[in-house]
Structures are given as C-alpha cells and as structure tokens.
Tab-separated table of C-alpha atoms in Angstrom:
chain	number	residue	atom	x	y	z
A	1049	UNK	CA	0.016	-0.079	0.120
A	1050	UNK	CA	1.384	3.290	-1.010
A	1051	UNK	CA	1.755	6.470	1.447
A	1052	UNK	CA	2.108	10.334	0.710
A	1053	UNK	CA	4.007	11.965	3.298
A	1054	UNK	CA	3.062	16.131	3.438
A	1055	UNK	CA	4.806	19.151	4.572
A	1056	UNK	CA	3.570	22.168	4.424
A	1057	UNK	CA	5.750	25.491	3.650
A	1058	UNK	CA	4.233	29.511	4.388
A	1059	UNK	CA	7.142	32.007	3.140
A	1060	UNK	CA	7.161	35.913	3.021
A	1061	UNK	CA	9.009	37.839	1.324
A	1062	UNK	CA	11.616	37.997	-1.197
A	1063	UNK	CA	14.385	35.232	-0.594
A	1064	UNK	CA	17.415	37.122	0.636
A	1065	UNK	CA	15.259	38.744	3.343
A	1066	UNK	CA	12.460	36.783	3.478
A	1067	UNK	CA	11.045	34.237	5.644
A	1068	UNK	CA	9.024	30.982	6.082
A	1069	UNK	CA	7.670	28.231	8.751
A	1070	UNK	CA	7.884	24.757	6.980
A	1071	UNK	CA	5.073	21.965	9.115
A	1072	UNK	CA	5.309	18.569	9.345
A	1073	UNK	CA	2.014	17.665	8.260
A	1074	UNK	CA	1.686	14.768	8.147
A	1075	UNK	CA	3.328	13.561	11.599
A	1076	UNK	CA	2.497	16.670	13.005
A	1077	UNK	CA	5.550	16.836	15.124
A	1078	UNK	CA	6.160	20.086	14.717
A	1079	UNK	CA	7.394	23.763	12.310
A	1080	UNK	CA	10.465	25.023	11.512
A	1081	UNK	CA	11.372	28.189	10.744
A	1082	UNK	CA	13.382	28.601	7.314
A	1083	UNK	CA	15.295	31.161	5.660
A	1084	UNK	CA	17.454	32.559	3.391
A	1085	UNK	CA	20.561	32.925	5.135
A	1086	UNK	CA	19.978	29.988	7.687
A	1087	UNK	CA	20.297	28.075	4.862
A	1088	UNK	CA	22.739	29.815	3.290
A	1089	UNK	CA	25.478	30.666	6.480
A	1090	UNK	CA	24.865	29.636	10.174
A	1091	UNK	CA	21.532	28.417	11.066
A	1092	UNK	CA	21.054	30.516	13.601
A	1093	UNK	CA	18.259	28.251	15.470
A	1094	UNK	CA	16.434	27.476	12.289
A	1095	UNK	CA	16.252	24.484	9.468
A	1096	UNK	CA	16.936	24.441	5.853
A	1097	UNK	CA	15.789	22.367	3.176
A	1098	UNK	CA	19.043	20.645	3.575
A	1099	UNK	CA	18.975	19.944	6.663
A	1100	UNK	CA	16.082	17.997	6.317
A	1101	UNK	CA	17.382	16.329	3.792
A	1102	UNK	CA	19.972	15.375	5.624
A	1103	UNK	CA	17.317	14.396	8.694
A	1104	UNK	CA	15.560	11.536	5.393
A	1105	UNK	CA	18.479	10.476	4.234
A	1106	UNK	CA	20.261	9.418	7.462
A	1107	UNK	CA	16.778	7.659	8.534
A	1108	UNK	CA	16.310	5.718	5.121
A	1109	UNK	CA	19.584	4.849	4.779
A	1110	UNK	CA	19.403	3.122	8.161
A	1111	UNK	CA	16.272	1.634	8.019
A	1112	UNK	CA	17.577	0.025	4.491
A	1113	UNK	CA	20.726	-1.426	6.047
A	1114	UNK	CA	19.202	-2.746	9.017
A	1115	UNK	CA	16.920	-3.704	6.718
A	1116	UNK	CA	19.777	-5.813	4.660
A	1117	UNK	CA	21.490	-6.826	7.452
A	1118	UNK	CA	18.099	-8.528	8.931
A	1119	UNK	CA	17.398	-10.098	6.201
A	1120	UNK	CA	21.477	-11.989	5.852
A	1121	UNK	CA	20.864	-13.308	9.185
A	1122	UNK	CA	22.792	-11.105	11.500
A	1123	UNK	CA	20.474	-7.837	12.153
A	1124	UNK	CA	22.503	-5.198	13.720
A	1125	UNK	CA	22.482	-4.324	17.800
A	1126	UNK	CA	22.757	-0.762	16.256
A	1127	UNK	CA	23.788	1.293	13.436
A	1128	UNK	CA	24.370	5.460	14.153
A	1129	UNK	CA	23.834	7.297	10.523
A	1130	UNK	CA	24.558	11.037	9.549
A	1131	UNK	CA	24.088	12.754	6.598
A	1132	UNK	CA	26.330	15.790	5.995
A	1133	UNK	CA	24.547	17.523	2.901
A	1134	UNK	CA	26.769	20.686	1.245
A	1135	UNK	CA	25.035	23.747	-0.213
A	1136	UNK	CA	26.314	25.954	-2.169
A	1137	UNK	CA	24.768	30.005	-2.795
A	1138	UNK	CA	24.369	29.769	-6.850
A	1139	UNK	CA	25.060	25.875	-7.862
A	1140	UNK	CA	22.977	23.830	-5.624
A	1141	UNK	CA	23.057	21.321	-3.528
A	1142	UNK	CA	27.138	19.496	-4.033
A	1143	UNK	CA	26.929	16.358	-2.059
A	1144	UNK	CA	25.946	14.108	0.615
A	1145	UNK	CA	28.053	12.144	3.271
A	1146	UNK	CA	26.390	9.066	4.605
A	1147	UNK	CA	28.843	8.098	7.879
A	1148	UNK	CA	27.260	4.954	9.714
A	1149	UNK	CA	28.918	3.256	12.759
A	1150	UNK	CA	27.571	0.151	13.341
A	1151	UNK	CA	27.543	-2.546	15.864
A	1152	UNK	CA	26.560	-6.056	13.578
A	1153	UNK	CA	27.896	-9.279	15.440
A	1154	UNK	CA	28.979	-11.899	13.357
A	1155	UNK	CA	29.597	-10.472	10.237
A	1156	UNK	CA	33.315	-8.694	8.814
A	1157	UNK	CA	33.891	-5.077	7.777
A	1158	UNK	CA	34.393	-6.002	4.167
A	1159	UNK	CA	30.837	-7.821	4.843
A	1160	UNK	CA	28.967	-4.504	6.474
A	1161	UNK	CA	30.757	-2.193	4.714
A	1162	UNK	CA	29.190	-4.488	1.105
A	1163	UNK	CA	25.820	-3.801	3.012
A	1164	UNK	CA	26.426	-0.071	3.684
A	1165	UNK	CA	26.708	0.266	-0.030
A	1166	UNK	CA	23.809	-1.987	-1.297
A	1167	UNK	CA	21.173	0.336	1.444
A	1168	UNK	CA	22.946	2.926	-0.571
A	1169	UNK	CA	22.541	2.102	-3.596
A	1170	UNK	CA	18.536	1.442	-2.858
A	1171	UNK	CA	16.945	3.025	-0.570
A	1172	UNK	CA	14.816	5.068	-1.939
A	1173	UNK	CA	15.831	8.660	-0.084
A	1174	UNK	CA	18.927	7.610	-2.405
A	1175	UNK	CA	17.015	6.436	-5.314
A	1176	UNK	CA	15.209	9.702	-5.044
A	1177	UNK	CA	18.694	12.174	-4.757
A	1178	UNK	CA	20.369	10.574	-8.040
A	1179	UNK	CA	21.219	13.485	-9.133
A	1180	UNK	CA	23.796	14.401	-6.548
A	1181	UNK	CA	27.442	12.606	-5.438
A	1182	UNK	CA	26.818	10.499	-2.856
A	1183	UNK	CA	29.607	9.152	-0.861
A	1184	UNK	CA	29.639	6.513	1.992
A	1185	UNK	CA	31.561	5.789	5.334
A	1186	UNK	CA	31.358	2.657	7.215
A	1187	UNK	CA	32.443	1.508	9.644
A	1188	UNK	CA	31.890	-1.823	11.807
A	1189	UNK	CA	32.094	-1.245	15.522
C-alpha cells in the first residue's frame, strides 16, 4: 500500500530578506523556521531544505541497512548514521556524505561495507537523489 507524507511551507517576502516556516503535516511533530541566511550562512536556530534532506536520508539509509543486515541473518544491535548535505549558493546541493557506524555481531568489516553500499544504492531517498554525488563512510564497531 502506498503512503503519502505532507509538509507545508509558508513563505513571506523575497528570498534574501524573507522567511518562512515548514510544518511536518502528516506527523504533526513540529513547525520549523526557515530563511535564506539559515540556509546559506549559519543555522541560528532555524532549519533548511538541506537539513531536512539530511534527516530523510540518514533515517531512510538506516532503515535500508537494518533491513538488509537482518535479511542476511545478522541484524544490527545498533546503527548510527549521519548525513552531511552540502549546499553551495548559486550552484545547489553539491554532495552528500553518509557516515554510518554499526554494531553487528557475526560479520566482518568487509561484509558491513558491502551491506552499507547496497543500502546506499537501494534506499528510496538515495534513489530520489541520484543527481547528487553520494559518498559513504561505513565503520563496523
């Protein structure tokens, strides 16, 4: 069964001096302030499209990796994934670095790396971001 998730942004003003809010409508977990300075300079307590993409990517990748490892008979005890999304004004998103550390009994570092590469290739968010260079750093703890 397909699902649809919704977020809504309310924006006022021009790009450089305007601001807005983005609400996570489906879950209702929050409304967050956004602005050009929070995107292109310092966050200053506000979010950005890139931070929201990083959240989506790190959680999707973790789910895909967990599923793949469990399917191979080696479910993880824990995974910690961060996604660093780089934004260059005038150019756009120039790259994403996924960094994952995992505690997975019964596999080698090479097997963990292979499972992580498979998750990176098959995670739905990775697939949606195919126009962006995605780098992976995987470490078995």
